[in-house]
Tab-separated table of C-alpha atoms and ligand atoms in Angstrom:
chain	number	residue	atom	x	y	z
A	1387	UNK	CA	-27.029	5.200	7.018
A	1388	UNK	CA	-24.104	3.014	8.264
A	1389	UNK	CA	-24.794	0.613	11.278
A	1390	UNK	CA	-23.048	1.514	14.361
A	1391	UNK	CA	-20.399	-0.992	13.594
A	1392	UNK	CA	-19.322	0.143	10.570
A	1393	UNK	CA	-15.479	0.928	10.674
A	1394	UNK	CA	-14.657	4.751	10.552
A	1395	UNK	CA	-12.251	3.873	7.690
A	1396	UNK	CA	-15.419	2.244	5.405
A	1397	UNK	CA	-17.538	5.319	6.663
A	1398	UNK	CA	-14.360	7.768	5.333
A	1399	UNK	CA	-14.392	5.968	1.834
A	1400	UNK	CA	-18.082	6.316	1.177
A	1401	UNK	CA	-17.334	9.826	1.085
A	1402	UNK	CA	-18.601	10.959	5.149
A	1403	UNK	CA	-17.047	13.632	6.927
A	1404	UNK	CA	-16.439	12.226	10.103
A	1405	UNK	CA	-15.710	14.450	13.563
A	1406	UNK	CA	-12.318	12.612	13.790
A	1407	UNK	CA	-10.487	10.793	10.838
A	1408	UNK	CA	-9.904	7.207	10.808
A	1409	UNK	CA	-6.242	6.421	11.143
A	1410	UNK	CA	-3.928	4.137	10.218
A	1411	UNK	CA	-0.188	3.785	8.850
A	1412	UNK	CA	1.828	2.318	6.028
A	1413	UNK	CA	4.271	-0.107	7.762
A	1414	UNK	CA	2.372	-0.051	11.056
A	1415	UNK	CA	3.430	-3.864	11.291
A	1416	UNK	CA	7.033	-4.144	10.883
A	1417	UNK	CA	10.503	-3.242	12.227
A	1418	UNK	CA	9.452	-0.743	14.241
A	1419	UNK	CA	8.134	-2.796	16.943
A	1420	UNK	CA	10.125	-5.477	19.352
A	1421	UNK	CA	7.467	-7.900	18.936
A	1422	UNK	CA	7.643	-7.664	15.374
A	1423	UNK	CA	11.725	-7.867	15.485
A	1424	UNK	CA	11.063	-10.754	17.308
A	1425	UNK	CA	8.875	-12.687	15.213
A	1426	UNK	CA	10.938	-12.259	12.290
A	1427	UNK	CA	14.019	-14.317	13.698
A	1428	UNK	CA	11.696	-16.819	13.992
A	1429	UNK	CA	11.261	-16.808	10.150
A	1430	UNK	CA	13.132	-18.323	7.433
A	1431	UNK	CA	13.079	-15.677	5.500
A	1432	UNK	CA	11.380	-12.430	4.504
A	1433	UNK	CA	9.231	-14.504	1.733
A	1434	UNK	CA	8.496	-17.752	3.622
A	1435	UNK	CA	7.489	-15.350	6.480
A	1436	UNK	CA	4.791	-13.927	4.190
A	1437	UNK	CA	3.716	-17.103	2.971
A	1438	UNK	CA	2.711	-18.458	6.173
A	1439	UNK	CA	-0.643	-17.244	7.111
A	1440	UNK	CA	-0.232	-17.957	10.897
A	1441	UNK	CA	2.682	-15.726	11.525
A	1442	UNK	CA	1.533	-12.886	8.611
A	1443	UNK	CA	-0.966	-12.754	10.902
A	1444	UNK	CA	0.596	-12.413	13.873
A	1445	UNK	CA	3.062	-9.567	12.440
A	1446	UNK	CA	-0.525	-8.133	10.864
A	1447	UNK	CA	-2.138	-8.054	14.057
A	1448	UNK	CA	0.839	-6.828	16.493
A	1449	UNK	CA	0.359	-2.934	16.244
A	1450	UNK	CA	-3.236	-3.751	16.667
A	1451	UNK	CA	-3.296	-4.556	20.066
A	1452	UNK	CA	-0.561	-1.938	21.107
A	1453	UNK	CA	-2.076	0.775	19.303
A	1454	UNK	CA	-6.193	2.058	19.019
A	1455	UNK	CA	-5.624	2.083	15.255
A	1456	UNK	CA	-8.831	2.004	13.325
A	1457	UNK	CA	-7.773	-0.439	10.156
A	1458	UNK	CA	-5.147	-3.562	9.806
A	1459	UNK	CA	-3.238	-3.353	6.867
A	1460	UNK	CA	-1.918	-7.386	5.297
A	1461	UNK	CA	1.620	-8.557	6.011
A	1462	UNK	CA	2.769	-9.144	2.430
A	1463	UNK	CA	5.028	-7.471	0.253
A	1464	UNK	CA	4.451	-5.854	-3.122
A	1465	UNK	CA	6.979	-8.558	-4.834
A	1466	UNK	CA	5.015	-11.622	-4.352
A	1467	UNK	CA	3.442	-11.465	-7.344
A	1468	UNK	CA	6.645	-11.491	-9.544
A	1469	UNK	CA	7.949	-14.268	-7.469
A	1470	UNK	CA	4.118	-15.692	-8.197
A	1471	UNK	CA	4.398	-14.864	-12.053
A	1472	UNK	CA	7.692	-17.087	-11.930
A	1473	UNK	CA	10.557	-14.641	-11.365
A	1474	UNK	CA	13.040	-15.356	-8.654
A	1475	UNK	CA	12.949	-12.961	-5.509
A	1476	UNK	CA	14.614	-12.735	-2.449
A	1477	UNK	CA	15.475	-9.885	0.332
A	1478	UNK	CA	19.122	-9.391	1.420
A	1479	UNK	CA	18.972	-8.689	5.012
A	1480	UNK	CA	19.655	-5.119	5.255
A	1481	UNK	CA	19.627	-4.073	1.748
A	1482	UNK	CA	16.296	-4.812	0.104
A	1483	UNK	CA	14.715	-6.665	-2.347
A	1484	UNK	CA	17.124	-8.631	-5.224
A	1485	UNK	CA	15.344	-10.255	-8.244
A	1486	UNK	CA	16.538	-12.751	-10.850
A	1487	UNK	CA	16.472	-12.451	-14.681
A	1488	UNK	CA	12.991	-11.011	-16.103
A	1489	UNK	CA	11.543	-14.471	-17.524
A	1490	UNK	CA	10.043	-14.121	-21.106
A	1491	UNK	CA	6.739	-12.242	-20.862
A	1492	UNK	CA	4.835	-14.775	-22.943
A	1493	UNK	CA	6.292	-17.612	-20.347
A	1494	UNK	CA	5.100	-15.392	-17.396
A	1495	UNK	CA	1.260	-14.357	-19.682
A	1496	UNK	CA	1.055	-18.608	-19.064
A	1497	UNK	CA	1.278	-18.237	-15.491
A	1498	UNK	CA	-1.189	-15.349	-14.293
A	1499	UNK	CA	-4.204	-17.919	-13.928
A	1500	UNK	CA	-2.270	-20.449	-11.857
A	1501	UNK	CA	-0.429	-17.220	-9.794
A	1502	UNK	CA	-3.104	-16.366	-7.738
A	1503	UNK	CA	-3.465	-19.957	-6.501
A	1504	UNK	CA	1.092	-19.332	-5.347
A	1505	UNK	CA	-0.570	-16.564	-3.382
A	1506	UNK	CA	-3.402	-18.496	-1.265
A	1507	UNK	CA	-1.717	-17.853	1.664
A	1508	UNK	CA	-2.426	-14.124	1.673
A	1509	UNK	CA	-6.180	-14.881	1.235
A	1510	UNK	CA	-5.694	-17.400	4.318
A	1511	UNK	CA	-4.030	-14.516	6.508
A	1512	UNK	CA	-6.487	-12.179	5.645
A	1513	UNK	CA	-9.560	-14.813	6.564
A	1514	UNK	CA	-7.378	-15.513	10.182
A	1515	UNK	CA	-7.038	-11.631	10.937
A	1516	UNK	CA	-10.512	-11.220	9.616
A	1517	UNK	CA	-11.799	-13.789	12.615
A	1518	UNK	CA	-9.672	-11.660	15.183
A	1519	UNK	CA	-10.431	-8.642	14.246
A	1520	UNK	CA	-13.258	-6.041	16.228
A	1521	UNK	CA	-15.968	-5.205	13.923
A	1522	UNK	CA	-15.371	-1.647	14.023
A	1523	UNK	CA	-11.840	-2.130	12.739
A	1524	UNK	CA	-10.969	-2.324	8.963
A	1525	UNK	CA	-9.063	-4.951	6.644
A	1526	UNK	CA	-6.976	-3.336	4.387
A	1527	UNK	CA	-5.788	-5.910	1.387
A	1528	UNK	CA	-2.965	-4.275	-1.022
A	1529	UNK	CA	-0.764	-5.304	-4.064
A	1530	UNK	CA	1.819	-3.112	-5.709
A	1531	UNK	CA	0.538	-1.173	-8.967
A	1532	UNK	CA	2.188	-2.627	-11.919
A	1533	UNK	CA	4.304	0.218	-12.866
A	1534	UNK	CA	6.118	0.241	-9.538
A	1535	UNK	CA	6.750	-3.743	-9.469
A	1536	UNK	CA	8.180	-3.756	-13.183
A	1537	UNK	CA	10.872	-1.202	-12.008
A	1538	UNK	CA	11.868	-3.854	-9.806
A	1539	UNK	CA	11.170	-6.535	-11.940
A	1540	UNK	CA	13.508	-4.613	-15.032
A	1541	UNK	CA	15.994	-3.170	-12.385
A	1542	UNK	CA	16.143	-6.286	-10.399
A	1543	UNK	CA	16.551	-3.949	-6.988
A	1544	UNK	CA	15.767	-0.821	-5.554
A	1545	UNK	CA	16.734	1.502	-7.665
A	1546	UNK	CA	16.523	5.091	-8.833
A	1547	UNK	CA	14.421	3.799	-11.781
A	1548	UNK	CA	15.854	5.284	-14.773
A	1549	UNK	CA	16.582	1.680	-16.444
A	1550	UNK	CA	13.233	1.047	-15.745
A	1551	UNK	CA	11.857	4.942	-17.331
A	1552	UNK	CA	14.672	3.996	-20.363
A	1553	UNK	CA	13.065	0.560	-21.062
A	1554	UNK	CA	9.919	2.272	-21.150
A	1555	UNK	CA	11.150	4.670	-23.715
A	1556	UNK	CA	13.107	2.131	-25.898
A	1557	UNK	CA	10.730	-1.093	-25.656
A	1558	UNK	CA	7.328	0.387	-25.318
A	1559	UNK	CA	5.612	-2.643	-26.854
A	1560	UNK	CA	7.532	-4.977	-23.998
A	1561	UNK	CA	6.685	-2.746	-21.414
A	1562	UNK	CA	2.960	-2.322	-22.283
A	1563	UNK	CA	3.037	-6.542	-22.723
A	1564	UNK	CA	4.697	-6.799	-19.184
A	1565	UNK	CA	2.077	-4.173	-17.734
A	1566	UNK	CA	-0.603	-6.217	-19.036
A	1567	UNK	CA	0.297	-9.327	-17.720
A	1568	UNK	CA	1.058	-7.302	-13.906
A	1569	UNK	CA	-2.761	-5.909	-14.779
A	1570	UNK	CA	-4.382	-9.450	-14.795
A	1571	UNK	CA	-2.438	-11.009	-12.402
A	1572	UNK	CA	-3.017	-7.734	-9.977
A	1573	UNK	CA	-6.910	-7.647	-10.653
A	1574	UNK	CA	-7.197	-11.760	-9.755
A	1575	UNK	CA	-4.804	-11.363	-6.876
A	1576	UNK	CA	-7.660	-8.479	-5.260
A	1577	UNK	CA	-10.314	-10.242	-6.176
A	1578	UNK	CA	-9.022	-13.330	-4.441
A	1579	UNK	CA	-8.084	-11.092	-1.681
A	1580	UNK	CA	-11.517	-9.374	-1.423
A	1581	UNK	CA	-13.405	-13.409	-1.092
A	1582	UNK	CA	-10.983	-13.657	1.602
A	1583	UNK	CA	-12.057	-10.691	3.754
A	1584	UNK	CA	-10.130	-7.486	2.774
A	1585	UNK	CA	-12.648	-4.412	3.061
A	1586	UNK	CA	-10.553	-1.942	1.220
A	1587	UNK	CA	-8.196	-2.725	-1.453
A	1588	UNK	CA	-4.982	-0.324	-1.945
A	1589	UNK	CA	-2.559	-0.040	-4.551
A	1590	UNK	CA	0.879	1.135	-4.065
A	1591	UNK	CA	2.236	3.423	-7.093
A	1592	UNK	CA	5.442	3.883	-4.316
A	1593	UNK	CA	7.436	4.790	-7.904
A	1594	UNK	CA	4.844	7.213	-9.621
A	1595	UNK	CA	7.729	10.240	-9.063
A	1596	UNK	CA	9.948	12.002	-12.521
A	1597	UNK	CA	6.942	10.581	-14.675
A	1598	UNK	CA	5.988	12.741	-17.952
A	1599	UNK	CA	2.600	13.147	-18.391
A	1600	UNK	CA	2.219	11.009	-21.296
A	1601	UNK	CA	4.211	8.397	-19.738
A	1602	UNK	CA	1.904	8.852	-16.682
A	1603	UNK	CA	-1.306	8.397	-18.707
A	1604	UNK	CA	0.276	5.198	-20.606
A	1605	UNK	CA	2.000	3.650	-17.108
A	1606	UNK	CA	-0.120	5.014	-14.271
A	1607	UNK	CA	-3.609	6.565	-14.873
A	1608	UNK	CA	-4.384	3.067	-17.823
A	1609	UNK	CA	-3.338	-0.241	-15.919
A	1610	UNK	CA	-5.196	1.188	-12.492
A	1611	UNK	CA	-8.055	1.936	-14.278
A	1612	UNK	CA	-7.370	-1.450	-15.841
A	1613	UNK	CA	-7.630	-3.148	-12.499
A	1614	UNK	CA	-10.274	-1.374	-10.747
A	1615	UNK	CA	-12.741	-2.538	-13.754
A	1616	UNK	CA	-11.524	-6.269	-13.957
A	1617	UNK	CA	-12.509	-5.748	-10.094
A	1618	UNK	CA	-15.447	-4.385	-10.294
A	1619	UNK	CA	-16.258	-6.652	-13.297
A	1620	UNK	CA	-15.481	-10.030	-10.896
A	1621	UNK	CA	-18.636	-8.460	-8.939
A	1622	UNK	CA	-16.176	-7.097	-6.450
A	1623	UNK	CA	-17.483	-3.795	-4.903
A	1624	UNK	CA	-14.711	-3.232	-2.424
A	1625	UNK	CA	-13.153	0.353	-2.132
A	1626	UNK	CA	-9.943	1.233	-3.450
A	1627	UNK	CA	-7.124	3.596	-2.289
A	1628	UNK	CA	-4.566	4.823	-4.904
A	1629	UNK	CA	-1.452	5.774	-3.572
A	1630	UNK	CA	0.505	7.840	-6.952
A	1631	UNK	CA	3.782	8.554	-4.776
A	1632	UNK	CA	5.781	11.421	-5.809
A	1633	UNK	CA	3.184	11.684	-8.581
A	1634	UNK	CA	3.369	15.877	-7.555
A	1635	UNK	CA	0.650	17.865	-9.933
A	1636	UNK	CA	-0.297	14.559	-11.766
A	1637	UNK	CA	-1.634	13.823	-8.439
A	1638	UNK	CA	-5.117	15.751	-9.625
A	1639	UNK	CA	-5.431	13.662	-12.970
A	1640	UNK	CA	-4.878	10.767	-11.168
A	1641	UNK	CA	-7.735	11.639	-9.027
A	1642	UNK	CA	-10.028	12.761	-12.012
A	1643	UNK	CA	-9.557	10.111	-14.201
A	1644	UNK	CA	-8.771	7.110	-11.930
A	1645	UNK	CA	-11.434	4.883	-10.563
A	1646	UNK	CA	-10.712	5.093	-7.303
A	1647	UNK	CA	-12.860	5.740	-3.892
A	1648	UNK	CA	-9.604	7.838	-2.518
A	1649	UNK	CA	-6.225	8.914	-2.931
A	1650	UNK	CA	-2.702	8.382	-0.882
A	1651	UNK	CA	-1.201	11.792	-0.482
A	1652	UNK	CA	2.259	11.890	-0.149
A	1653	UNK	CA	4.130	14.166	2.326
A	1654	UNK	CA	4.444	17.321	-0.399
A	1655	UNK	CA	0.853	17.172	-1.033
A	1656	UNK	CA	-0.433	20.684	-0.557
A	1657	UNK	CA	-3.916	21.806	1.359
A	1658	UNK	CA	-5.502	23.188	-1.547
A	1659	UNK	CA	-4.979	20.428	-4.202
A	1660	UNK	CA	-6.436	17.534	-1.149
A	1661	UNK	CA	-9.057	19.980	-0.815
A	1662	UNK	CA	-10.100	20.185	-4.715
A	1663	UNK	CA	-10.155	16.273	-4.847
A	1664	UNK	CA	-12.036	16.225	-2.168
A	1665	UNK	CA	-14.247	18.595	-3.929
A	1666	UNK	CA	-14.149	16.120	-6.936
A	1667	UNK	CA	-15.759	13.879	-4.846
A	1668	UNK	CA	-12.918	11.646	-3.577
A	1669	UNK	CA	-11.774	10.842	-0.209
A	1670	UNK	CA	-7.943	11.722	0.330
A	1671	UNK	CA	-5.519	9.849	2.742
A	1672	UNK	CA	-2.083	11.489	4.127
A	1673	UNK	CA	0.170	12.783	4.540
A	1674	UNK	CA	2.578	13.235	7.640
A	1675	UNK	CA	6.039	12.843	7.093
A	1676	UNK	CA	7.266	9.768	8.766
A	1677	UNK	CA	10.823	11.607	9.282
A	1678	UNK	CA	8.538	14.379	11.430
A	1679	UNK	CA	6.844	10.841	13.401
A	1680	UNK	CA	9.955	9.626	13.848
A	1681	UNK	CA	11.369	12.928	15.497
A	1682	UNK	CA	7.878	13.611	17.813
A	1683	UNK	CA	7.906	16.254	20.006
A	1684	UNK	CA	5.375	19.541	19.401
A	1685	UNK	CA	6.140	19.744	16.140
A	1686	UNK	CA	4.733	16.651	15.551
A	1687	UNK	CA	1.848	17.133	17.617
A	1688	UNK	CA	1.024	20.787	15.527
A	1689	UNK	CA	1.721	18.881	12.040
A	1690	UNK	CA	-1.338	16.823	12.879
A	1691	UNK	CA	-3.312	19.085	14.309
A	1692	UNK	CA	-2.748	21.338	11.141
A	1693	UNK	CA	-3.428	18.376	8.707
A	1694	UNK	CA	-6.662	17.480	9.992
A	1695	UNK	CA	-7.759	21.553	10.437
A	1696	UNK	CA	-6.774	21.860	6.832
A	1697	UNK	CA	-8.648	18.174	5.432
A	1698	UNK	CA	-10.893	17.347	7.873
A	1699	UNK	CA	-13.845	19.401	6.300
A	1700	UNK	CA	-14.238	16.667	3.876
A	1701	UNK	CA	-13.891	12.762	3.974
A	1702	UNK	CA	-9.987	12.230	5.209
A	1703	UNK	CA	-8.117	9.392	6.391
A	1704	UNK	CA	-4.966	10.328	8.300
A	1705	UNK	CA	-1.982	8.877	7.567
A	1706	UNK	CA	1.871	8.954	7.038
A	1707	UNK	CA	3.011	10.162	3.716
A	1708	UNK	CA	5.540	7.191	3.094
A	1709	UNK	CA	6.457	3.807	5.800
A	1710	UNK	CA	7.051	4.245	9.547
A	1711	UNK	CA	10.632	4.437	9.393
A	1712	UNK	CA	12.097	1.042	11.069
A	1713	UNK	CA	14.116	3.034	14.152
A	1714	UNK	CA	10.976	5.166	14.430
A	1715	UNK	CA	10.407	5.381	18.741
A	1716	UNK	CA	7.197	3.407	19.332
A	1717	UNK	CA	6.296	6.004	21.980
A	1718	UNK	CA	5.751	8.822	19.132
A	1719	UNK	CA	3.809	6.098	16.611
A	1720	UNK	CA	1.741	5.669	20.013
A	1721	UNK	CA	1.021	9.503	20.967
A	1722	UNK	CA	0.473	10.415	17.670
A	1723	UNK	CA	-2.849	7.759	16.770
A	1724	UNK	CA	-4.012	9.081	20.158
A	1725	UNK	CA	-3.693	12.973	18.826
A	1726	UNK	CA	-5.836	11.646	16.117
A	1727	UNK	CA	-8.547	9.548	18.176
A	1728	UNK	CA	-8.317	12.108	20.944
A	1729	UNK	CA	-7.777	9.057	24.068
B	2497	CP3	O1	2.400	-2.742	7.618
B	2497	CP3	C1	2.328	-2.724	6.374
B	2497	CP3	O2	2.407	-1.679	5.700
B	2497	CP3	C2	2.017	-4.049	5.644
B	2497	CP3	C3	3.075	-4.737	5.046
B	2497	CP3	C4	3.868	-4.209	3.851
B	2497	CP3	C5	5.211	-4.587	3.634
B	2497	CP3	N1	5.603	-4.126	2.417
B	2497	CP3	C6	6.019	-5.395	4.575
B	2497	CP3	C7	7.486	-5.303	4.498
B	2497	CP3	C8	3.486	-3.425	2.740
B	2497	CP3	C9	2.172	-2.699	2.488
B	2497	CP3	C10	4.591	-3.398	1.845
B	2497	CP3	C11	4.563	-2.724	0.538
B	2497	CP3	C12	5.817	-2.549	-0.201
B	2497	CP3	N2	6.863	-3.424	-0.331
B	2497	CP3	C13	6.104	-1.419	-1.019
B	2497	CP3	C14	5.161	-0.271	-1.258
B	2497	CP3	C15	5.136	0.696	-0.127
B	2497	CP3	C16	6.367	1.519	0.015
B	2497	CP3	O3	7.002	1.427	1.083
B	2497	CP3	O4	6.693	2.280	-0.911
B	2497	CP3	C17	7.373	-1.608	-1.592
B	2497	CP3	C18	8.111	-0.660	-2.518
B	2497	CP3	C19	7.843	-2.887	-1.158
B	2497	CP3	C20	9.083	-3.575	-1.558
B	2497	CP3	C21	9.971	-3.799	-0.398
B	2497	CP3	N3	9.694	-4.700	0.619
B	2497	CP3	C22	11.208	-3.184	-0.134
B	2497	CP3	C23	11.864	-2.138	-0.999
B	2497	CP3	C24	11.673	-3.734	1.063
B	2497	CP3	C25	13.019	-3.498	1.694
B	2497	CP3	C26	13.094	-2.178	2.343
B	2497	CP3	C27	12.767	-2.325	3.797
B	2497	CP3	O5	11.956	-1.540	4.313
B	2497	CP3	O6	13.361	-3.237	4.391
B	2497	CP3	C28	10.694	-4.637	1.545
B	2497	CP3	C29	10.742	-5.446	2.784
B	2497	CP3	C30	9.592	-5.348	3.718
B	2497	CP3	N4	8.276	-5.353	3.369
B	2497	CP3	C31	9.681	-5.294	5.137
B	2497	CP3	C32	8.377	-5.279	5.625
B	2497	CP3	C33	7.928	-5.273	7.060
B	2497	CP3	C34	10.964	-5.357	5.931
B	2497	CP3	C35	11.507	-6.752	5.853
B	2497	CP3	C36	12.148	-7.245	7.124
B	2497	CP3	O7	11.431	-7.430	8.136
B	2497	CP3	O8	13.347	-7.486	7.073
């Protein structure tokens, strides 16, 4: 049995069916709020705004107060670990991400051990939220799965991948060497994040979409399993949410042959295939489409009413399918948790 204070989300993950889901959403700290808009002029810059643990924790702990949100997801980015592993990476305000030359993979192999000490910073954040945060409310750690941060580390932006899938298909002994390097570095970077007071661990597969199913196996389903048991081998028994976006039908092998305690539904996710992983034993997580949050009105309010009729028979965590969308109103991000909690 759980103690009274045991947050809905950790309840949801050991595999209870609860009599409301917990909630929470993917960029619930971010543009979308003033506060949040605010804070960041008072940053440097996107990564030196990360890197400080005070105001990551501020920007981590802003939609907590506004909203009765059961978990607090880590203000970080996915690309800290590249910048970590010795690649250069910056954000052009307005367009994205931008990334330097790939170094050499051996030179960057040299640096996973001392990477998770250029990444402290997270671990402090998380320990300062941690301290703030009600009992009954989550920590949610993350780092990007290593498929998805090589397409930006090969493509050196967003992109729509296909340099990245090409590499893959011409230089499959570089890309498997790069993949193991983003495998240890990933696994330490939990771990460290786990000692430092993240209850749930998620990794973001936000690229998982056009994949064959061999490729999937080989670039997907192997370095997440890779992770989870360097994890679980560090002693760590945190649970983890896999998030294989735009995965589509390889969403159920992911879910079969992945070590994970649930799985991040995307917005095309269907009733019946959440339902047979749930069957499998796995909790799911999703999957409202942050264009439908960001419009509101009843359609909204039946979309969530119809996605926890149809998953709520079974351990489910509701959630967008993607981000809230920056110009998202704040109004509809508030009326929807409260559909979900019911207050
Ligand atoms: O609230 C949260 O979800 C926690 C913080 C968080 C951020 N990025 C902050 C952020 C998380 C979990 C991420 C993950 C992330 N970062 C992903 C995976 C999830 C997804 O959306 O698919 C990816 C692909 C990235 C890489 C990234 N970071 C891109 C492509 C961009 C630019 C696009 C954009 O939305 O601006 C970012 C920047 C970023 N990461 C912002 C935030 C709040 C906006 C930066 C700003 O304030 O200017």
């Amino acid at each position: 049995m759980s103690e009274p204070t045991t947050p809905r989300l950790l309840r949801a993950l050991a595999g209870e069916t609860l009599d409301r889901p917990p909630v929470w959403f993917m960029r619930q700290a971010g543009r979308s709020l003033p506060e949040y808009r605010e804070l960041r002029t008072r940053a440097q810059d996107f990564i030196s705004f990360c890197h400080d643990p005070e105001m990551a924790a501020e920007a981590t702990l802003q939609p907590m107060r506004r909203f009765p949100l059961d978990a607090a997801i880590v203000f970080a980015d996915i690309l800290l670990i590249p910048r970590a592993l010795g690649q250069k990476v910056w954000f052009e305000t307005g367009e994205g991400p931008r990334l330097g030359p790939l170094p050499p993979i051996e030179a960057m192999a040299d640096q996973v051990e001392a990477s998770t000490g250029r990444l402290a910073e997270i671990g402090e954040t998380l320990k300062i939220v941690r301290a703030k945060l009600e009992p009954e409310r989550a920590l949610i750690g993350f780092a990007g799965a290593p498929w998805t941060v090589a397409t930006y580390m090969l493509e050196g932006r967003g992109s729509d991948r296909s340099a990245a899938r090409t590499y893959a298909y011409q230089h499959p002994d570089e890309l498997d060497a790069l993949l193991d390097v983003l495998v240890e570095a990933t696994a330490r970077y939990l771990v460290m994040q786990a000692k430092s007071g993240a209850q749930v661990l998620k990794l973001f597969e936000s690229w998982a979409e056009h994949l064959a199913e061999d490729v999937f196996e080989r670039i997907v389903v192997k370095p997440h399993t890779a992770i989870i048991e360097k994890v679980r081998a560090a002693g760590i028994d945190t649970p983890f949410i896999g998030f294989p976006r735009g995965a589509g039908a390889l969403v159920e092998t992911y879910a079969a042959r992945v070590p994970v305690e649930a799985v991040a539904l995307d917005t095309q996710a269907s009733a019946v295939m959440g339902q047979r992983i749930q069957d499998g034993g796995k909790t799911i997580q999703g999957a409202l489409d942050n264009l439908l949050l960001r419009a509101g009105g009843p359609a909204l309010d039946a979309r969530i009413d119809g996605l926890i009729a149809q998953w709520n028979d079974g351990p489910y965590i509701f959630n967008l399918g993607h981000g809230v969308l920056p110009d998202t109103p704040v109004e509809n991000i508030e009326r929807a948790i409260r559909r979900v909690t019911g207050n």
